[in-house]
XYZ file of C-alpha atoms in Angstrom:
449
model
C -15.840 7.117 7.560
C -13.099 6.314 5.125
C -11.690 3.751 6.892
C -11.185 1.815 3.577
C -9.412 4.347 1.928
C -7.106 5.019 5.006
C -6.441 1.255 5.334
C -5.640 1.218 1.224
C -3.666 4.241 1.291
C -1.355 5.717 4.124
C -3.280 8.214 6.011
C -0.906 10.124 8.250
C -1.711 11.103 11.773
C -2.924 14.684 12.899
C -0.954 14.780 16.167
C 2.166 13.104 17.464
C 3.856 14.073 20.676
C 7.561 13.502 20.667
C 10.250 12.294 22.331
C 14.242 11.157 21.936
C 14.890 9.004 19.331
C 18.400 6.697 18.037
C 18.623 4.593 15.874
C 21.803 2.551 15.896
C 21.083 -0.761 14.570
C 20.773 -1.415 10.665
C 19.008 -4.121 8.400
C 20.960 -7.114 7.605
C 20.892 -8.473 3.890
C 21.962 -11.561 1.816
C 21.250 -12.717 -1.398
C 21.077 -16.384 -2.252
C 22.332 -18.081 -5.330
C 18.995 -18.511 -6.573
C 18.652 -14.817 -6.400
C 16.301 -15.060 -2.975
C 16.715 -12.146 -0.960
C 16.732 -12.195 2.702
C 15.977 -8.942 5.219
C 16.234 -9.008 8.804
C 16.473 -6.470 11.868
C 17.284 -8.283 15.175
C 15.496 -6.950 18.213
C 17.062 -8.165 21.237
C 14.460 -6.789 23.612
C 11.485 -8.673 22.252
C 10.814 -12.357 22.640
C 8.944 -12.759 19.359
C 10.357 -13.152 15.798
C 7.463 -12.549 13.037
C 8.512 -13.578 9.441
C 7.083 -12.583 6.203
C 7.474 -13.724 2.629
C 6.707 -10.979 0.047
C 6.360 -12.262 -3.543
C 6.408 -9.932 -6.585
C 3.057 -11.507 -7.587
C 0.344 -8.846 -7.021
C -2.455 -7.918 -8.931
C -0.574 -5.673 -11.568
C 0.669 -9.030 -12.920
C -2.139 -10.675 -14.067
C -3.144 -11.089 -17.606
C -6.772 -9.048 -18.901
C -9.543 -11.338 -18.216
C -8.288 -12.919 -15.566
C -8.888 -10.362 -12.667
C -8.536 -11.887 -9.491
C -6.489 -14.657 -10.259
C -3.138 -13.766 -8.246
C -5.619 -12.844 -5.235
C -6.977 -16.750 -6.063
C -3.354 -18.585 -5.962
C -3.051 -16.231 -2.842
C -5.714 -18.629 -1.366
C -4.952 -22.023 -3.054
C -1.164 -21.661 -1.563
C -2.398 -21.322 2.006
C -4.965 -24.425 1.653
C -1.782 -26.649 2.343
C 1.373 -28.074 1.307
C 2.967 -31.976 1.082
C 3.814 -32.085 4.562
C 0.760 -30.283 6.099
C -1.953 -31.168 3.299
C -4.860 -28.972 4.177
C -5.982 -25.055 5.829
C -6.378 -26.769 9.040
C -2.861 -28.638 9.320
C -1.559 -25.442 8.381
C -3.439 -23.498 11.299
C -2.887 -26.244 13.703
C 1.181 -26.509 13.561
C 1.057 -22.621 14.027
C -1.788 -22.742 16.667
C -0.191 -25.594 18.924
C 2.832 -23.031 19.480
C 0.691 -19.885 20.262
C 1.392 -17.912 16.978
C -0.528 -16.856 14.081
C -0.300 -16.956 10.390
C -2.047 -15.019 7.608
C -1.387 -14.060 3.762
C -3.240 -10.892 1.771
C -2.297 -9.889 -1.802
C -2.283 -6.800 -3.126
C -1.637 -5.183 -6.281
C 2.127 -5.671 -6.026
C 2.484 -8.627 -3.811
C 1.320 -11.714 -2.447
C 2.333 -11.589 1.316
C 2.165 -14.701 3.721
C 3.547 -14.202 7.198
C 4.031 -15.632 10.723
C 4.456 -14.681 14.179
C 5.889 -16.628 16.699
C 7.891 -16.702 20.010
C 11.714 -17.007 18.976
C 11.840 -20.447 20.639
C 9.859 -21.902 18.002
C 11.176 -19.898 15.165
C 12.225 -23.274 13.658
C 9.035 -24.935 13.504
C 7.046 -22.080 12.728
C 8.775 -21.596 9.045
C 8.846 -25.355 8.728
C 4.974 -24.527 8.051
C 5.666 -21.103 6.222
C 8.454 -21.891 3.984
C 6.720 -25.244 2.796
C 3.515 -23.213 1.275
C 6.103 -21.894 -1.084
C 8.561 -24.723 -1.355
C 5.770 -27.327 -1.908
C 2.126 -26.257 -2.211
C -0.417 -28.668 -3.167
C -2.776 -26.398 -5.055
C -5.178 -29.475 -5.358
C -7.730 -29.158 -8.032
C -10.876 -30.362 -5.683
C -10.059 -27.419 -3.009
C -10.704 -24.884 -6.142
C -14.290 -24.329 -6.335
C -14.297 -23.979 -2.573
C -12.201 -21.130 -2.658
C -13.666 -19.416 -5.180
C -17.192 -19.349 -3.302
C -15.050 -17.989 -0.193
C -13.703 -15.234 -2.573
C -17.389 -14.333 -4.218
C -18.054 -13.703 -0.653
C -14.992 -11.038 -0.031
C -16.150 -9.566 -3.666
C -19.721 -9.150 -2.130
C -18.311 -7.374 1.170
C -15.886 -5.153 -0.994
C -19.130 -4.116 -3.333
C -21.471 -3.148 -0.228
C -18.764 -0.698 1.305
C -19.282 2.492 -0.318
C -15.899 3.824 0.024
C -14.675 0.678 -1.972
C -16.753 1.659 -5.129
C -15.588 4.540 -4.706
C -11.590 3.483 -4.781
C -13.041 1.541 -7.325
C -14.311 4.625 -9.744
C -10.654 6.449 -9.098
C -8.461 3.752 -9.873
C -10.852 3.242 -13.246
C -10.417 6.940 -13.942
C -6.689 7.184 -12.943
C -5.409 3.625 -14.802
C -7.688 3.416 -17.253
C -7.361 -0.129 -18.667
C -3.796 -0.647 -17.178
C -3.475 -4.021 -14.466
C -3.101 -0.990 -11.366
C -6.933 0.003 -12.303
C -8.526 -3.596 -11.983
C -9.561 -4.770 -8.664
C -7.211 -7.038 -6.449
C -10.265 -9.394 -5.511
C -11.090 -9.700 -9.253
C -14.737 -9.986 -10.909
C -16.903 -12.663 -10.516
C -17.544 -13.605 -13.753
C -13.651 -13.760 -14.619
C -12.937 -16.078 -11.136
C -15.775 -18.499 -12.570
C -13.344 -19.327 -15.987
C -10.171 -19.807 -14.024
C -8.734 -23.205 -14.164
C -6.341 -25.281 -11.439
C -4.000 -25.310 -14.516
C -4.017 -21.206 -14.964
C -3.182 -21.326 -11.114
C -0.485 -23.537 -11.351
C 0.824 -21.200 -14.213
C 0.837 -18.193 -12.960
C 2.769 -19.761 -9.372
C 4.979 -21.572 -11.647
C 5.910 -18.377 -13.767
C 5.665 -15.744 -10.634
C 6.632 -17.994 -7.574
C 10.312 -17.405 -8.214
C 13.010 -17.151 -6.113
C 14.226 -13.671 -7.645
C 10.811 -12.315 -7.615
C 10.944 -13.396 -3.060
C 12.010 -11.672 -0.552
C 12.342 -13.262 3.050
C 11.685 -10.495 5.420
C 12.477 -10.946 9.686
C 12.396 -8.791 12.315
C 12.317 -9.450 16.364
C 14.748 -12.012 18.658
C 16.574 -13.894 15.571
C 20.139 -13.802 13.740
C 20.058 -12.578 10.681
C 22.591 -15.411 10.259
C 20.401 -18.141 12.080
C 17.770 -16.830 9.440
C 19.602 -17.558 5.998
C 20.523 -20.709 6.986
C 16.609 -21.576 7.803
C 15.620 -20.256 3.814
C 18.532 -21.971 2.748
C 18.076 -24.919 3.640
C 14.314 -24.710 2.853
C 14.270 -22.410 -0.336
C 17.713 -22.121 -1.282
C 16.790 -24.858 -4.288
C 14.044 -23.121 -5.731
C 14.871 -23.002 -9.200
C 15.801 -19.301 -10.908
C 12.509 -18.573 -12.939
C 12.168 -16.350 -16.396
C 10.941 -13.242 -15.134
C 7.454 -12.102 -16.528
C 7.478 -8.726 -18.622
C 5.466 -5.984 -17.459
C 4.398 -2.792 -18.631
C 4.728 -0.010 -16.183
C 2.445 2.598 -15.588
C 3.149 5.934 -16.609
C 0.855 9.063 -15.432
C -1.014 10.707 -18.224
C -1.052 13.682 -17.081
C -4.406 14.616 -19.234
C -6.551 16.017 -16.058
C -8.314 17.136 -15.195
C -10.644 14.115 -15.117
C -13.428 13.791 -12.738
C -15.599 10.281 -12.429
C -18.860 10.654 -10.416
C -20.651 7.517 -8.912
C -24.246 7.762 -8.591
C -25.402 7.065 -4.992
C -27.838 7.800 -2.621
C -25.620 7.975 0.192
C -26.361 9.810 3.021
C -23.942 12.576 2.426
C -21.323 12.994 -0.748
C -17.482 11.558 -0.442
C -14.996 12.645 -3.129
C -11.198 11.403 -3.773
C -8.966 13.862 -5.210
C -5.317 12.609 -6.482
C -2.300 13.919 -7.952
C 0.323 11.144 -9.423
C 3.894 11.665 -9.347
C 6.793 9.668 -10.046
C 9.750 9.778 -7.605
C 12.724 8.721 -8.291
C 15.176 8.231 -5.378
C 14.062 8.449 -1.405
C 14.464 12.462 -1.181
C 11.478 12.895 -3.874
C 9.226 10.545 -1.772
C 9.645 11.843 1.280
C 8.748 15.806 -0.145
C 5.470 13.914 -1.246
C 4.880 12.316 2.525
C 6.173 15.995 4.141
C 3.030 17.983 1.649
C 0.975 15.125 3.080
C 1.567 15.444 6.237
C 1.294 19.295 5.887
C -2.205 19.080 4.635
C -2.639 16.740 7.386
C -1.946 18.974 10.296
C -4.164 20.631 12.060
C -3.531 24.306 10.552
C -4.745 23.079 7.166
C -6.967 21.140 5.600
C -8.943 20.199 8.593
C -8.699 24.086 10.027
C -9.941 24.914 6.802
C -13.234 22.647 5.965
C -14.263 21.435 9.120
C -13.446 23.775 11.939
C -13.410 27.903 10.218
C -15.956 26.738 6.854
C -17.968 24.022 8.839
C -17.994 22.203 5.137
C -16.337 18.797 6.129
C -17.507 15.760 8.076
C -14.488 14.698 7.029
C -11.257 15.299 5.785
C -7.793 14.305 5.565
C -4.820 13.475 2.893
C -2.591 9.869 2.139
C 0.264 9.009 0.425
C 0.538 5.777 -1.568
C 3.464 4.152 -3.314
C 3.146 1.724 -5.780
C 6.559 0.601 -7.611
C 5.410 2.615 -10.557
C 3.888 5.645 -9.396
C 2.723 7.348 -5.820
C -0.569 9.384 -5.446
C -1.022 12.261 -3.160
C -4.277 12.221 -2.314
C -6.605 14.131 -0.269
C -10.148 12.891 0.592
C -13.263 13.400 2.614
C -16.884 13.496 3.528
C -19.847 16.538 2.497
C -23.268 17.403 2.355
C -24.367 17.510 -1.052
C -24.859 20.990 -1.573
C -21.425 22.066 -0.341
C -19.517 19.995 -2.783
C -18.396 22.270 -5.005
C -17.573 25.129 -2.158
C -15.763 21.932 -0.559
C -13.499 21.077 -3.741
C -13.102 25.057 -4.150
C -11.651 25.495 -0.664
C -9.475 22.336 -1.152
C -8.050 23.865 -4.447
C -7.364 27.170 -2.432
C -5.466 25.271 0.644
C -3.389 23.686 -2.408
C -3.339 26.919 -3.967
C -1.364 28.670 -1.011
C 0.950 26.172 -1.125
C 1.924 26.863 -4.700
C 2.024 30.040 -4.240
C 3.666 31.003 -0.646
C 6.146 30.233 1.134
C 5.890 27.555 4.605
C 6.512 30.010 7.716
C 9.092 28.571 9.848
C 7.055 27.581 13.064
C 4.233 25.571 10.901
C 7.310 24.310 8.303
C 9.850 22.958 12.215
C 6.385 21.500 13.468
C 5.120 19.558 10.411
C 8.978 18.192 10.152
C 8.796 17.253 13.745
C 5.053 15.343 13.576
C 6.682 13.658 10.192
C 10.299 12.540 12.665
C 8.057 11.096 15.356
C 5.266 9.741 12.933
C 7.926 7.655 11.547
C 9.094 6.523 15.222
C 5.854 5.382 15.648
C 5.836 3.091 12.909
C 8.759 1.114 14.218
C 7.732 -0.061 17.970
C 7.120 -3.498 16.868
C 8.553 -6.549 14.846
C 5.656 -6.046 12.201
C 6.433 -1.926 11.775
C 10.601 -2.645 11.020
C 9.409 -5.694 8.287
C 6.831 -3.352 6.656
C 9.036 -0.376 6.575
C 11.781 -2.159 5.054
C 8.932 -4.049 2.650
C 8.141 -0.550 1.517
C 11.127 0.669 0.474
C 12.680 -2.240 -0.704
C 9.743 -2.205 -3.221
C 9.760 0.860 -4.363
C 13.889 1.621 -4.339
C 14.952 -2.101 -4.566
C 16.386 -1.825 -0.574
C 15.530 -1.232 2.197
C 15.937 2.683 3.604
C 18.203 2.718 6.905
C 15.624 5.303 9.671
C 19.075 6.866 10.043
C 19.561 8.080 6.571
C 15.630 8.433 6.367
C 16.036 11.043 8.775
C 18.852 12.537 7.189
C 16.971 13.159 3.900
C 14.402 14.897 6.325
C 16.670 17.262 8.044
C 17.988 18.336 4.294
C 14.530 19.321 3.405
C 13.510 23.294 3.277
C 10.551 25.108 2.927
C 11.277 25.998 -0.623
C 11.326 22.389 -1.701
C 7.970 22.119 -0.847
C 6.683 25.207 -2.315
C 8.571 23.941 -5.632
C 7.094 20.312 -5.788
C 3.503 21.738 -5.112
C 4.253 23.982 -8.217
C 4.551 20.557 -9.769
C 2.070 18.529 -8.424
C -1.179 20.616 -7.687
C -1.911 21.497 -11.208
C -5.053 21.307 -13.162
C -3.381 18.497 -15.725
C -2.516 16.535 -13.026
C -5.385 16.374 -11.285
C -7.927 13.279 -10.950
C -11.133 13.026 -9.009
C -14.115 10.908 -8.120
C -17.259 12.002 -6.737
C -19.798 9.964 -4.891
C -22.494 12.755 -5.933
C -26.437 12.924 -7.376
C -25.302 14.785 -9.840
C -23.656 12.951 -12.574
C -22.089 16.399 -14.533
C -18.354 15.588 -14.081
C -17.419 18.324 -16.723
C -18.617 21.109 -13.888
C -16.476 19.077 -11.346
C -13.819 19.402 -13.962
C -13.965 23.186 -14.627
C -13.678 23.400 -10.068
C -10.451 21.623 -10.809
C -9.134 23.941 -13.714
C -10.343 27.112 -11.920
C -9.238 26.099 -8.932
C -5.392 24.576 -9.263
C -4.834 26.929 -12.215
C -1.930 29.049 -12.387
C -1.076 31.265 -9.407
């Protein structure tokens, strides 16, 4: 259950057992003339290298009415380029050396990536770095593509949980690009033209809007002179305007969607907008609080028996994050679910972390993060993630450090902030379609302690 919402947002994990951890080794960084900028983290004990190009080209970008499109060049760029002219030349160069290569957009970014063994680095990004350099986007291969997308839009629509991600980004965004669907609407794809594609590449597909990210056996030196010589003469681009999103702050707002599921689902959130690295990681530390296993879980599914399900995430977009807690009920125990949620946040507000539950939350949220950096793929996402939202990548070392400086007040403080009735946003897979009543829960519930 929720597996769509844990693979949108980032669910952290109830339990981690750990053990000694050093980090010594930093991210390397250059930036080209063009204004291309290049990540890497060498990893001299693996025999792999995977690469990733992350283009400020998401969702969020695209103009009303024409939902979907950035997911749609997403697709046209990996159907080929000049030197390998169609999906299955692409496949086959990066197939004949034992890797793999994929792309995915998502509201921020269009991502294409590649993993290879180091060996065949060379090659592999002769493929990769060509989709960008030179794609073909070839008018006759648009249709096709769009019937392949329909398809994902028909998947997306039959998951429950994705109508409901749907209803809370509706309620939360309102009519602002983070609220429309990354896929897009059928009926918008159908009026996109090979000309609106080549646009949007031609205005987004910029050298300062790329970042080249590579972690696993390579030089960060043997790795800017491979994008240099490929993309080092992309031409600078006018960058597009944009107008960020900035949290209402009118809650509470509740959304219901009117399903006969088998049992009700509900998605409560709370925006915020951190500033610097410290203020993020508070938001992760009351996540992973609620995740533990004295709290939210403790609470609904093992003392009240009210939960099938139930956890908390933390996601970041460049404008705003969203602490978010989530889960799974019988009908009937709904509103005695929300009511013990609002409590658990409640108690939070209102006392004080003890020591023992504050050192052992601290500790899962040390080693969670240890976790997350075992492979090639966890060191380019982590520094993906932060060089997004701060505009570089975050060092483990200092990411730590900010940890260590964290005390129990802080947390008390930013719940004070966060878990209040005016900040509060929810959405209800529920037979009953009264969201005022869900509303009053919310104000009753997070009010003043």
């Amino acid at each position: 259950m929720f597996d769509q919402i844990r693979s949108d947002f980032k669910a952290l994990p109830l339990q981690a057992e750990p053990f000694s951890f050093k980090l010594s080794e930093m991210f390397e960084r250059t930036i080209l003339d063009n204004g291309l900028k290049i990540i890497s983290k060498e990893l001299k004990d693996t025999e792999t290298v995977t690469v990733k190009i992350s283009v400020s080209a998401g969702s969020k970008f695209v103009e009303p009415g024409k939902e979907g499109l950035s997911h749609l060049v997403e697709h046209m760029v990996m159907n080929g380029s000049k030197r390998y002219p169609d999906p299955l030349a692409v496949r086959r160069a990066i197939e004949e050396l034992g890797g793999y290569i994929n792309a995915d957009t998502s509201k921020e970014e269009a991502n294409y990536r590649v993993k290879v063994v180091a060996d065949d680095l060379e090659k592999a990004v002769d493929v990769l770095f060509s989709l960008i350099d030179e794609p073909l986007l070839d008018k006759r291969e648009l249709e096709d593509e769009k019937k392949v997308i329909y398809e994902e839009i028909a998947r997306a629509e039959d998951k429950l949980e994705r109508r409901l991600l749907d209803k809370f980004f509706t309620l939360l965004f309102r009519e602002h690009p983070l609220g429309k669907r990354v896929l897009g609407y059928q009926d918008k794809l159908k009026r996109i033209s090979t000309d609106e594609v080549r646009e949007f590449f031609k205005n987004f597909y910029v050298p300062e809007n790329i970042v080249v990210c590579a972690a696993g056996r390579v030089s960060h030196t043997r790795l800017v002179n491979l994008v240099n010589n490929y993309l080092g003469s992309l031409k600078r681009g006018r960058l597009r305007s944009y107008d960020e999103f900035i949290p209402l702050v009118d809650g509470p707002k509740a959304s219901v969607l009117d399903e006969r599921a088998q049992q009700a689902r509900l998605l409560l959130g709370f925006p915020t907008k951190p500033q610097n690295l410290e203020a993020h990681i508070l938001n992760m530390f009351i996540v992973q609080l609620l995740c533990s296993n004295d709290r939210l879980s403790a609470r609904l599914r093992v003392r009240e028996k009210l939960a099938y399900d139930v956890s908390a995430a933390y996601s970041e977009f460049s404008d705003a994050s969203l602490v978010l807690v989530y889960g799974g009920f019988s009908y009937n125990r709904v509103r005695k679910a929300i009511k013990s949620i609002t409590d658990e946040l409640r108690s939070i507000k209102k006392n004080p972390i003890r020591s023992k539950e504050f050192n052992k939350v601290r500790k899962l949220f040390e080693t969670n993060l240890i976790f997350k950096l075992e492979t090639p793929e966890d060191w380019i996402e982590f520094a993906l993630r932060w060089n997004l939202i701060l505009g570089n990548p975050i060092e483990p070392e200092n990411y730590l450090k900010e940890l260590e400086e964290i005390e129990p007040e802080d947390i008390q403080r930013l719940a004070q902030k966060l878990f209040v009735p005016e900040n509060s946003y929810l959405a209800v897979v529920h037979k009953d379609k009264r969201a005022g009543e869900f509303e009053e829960l919310l104000r009753e519930g997070l009010g003043s302690t």
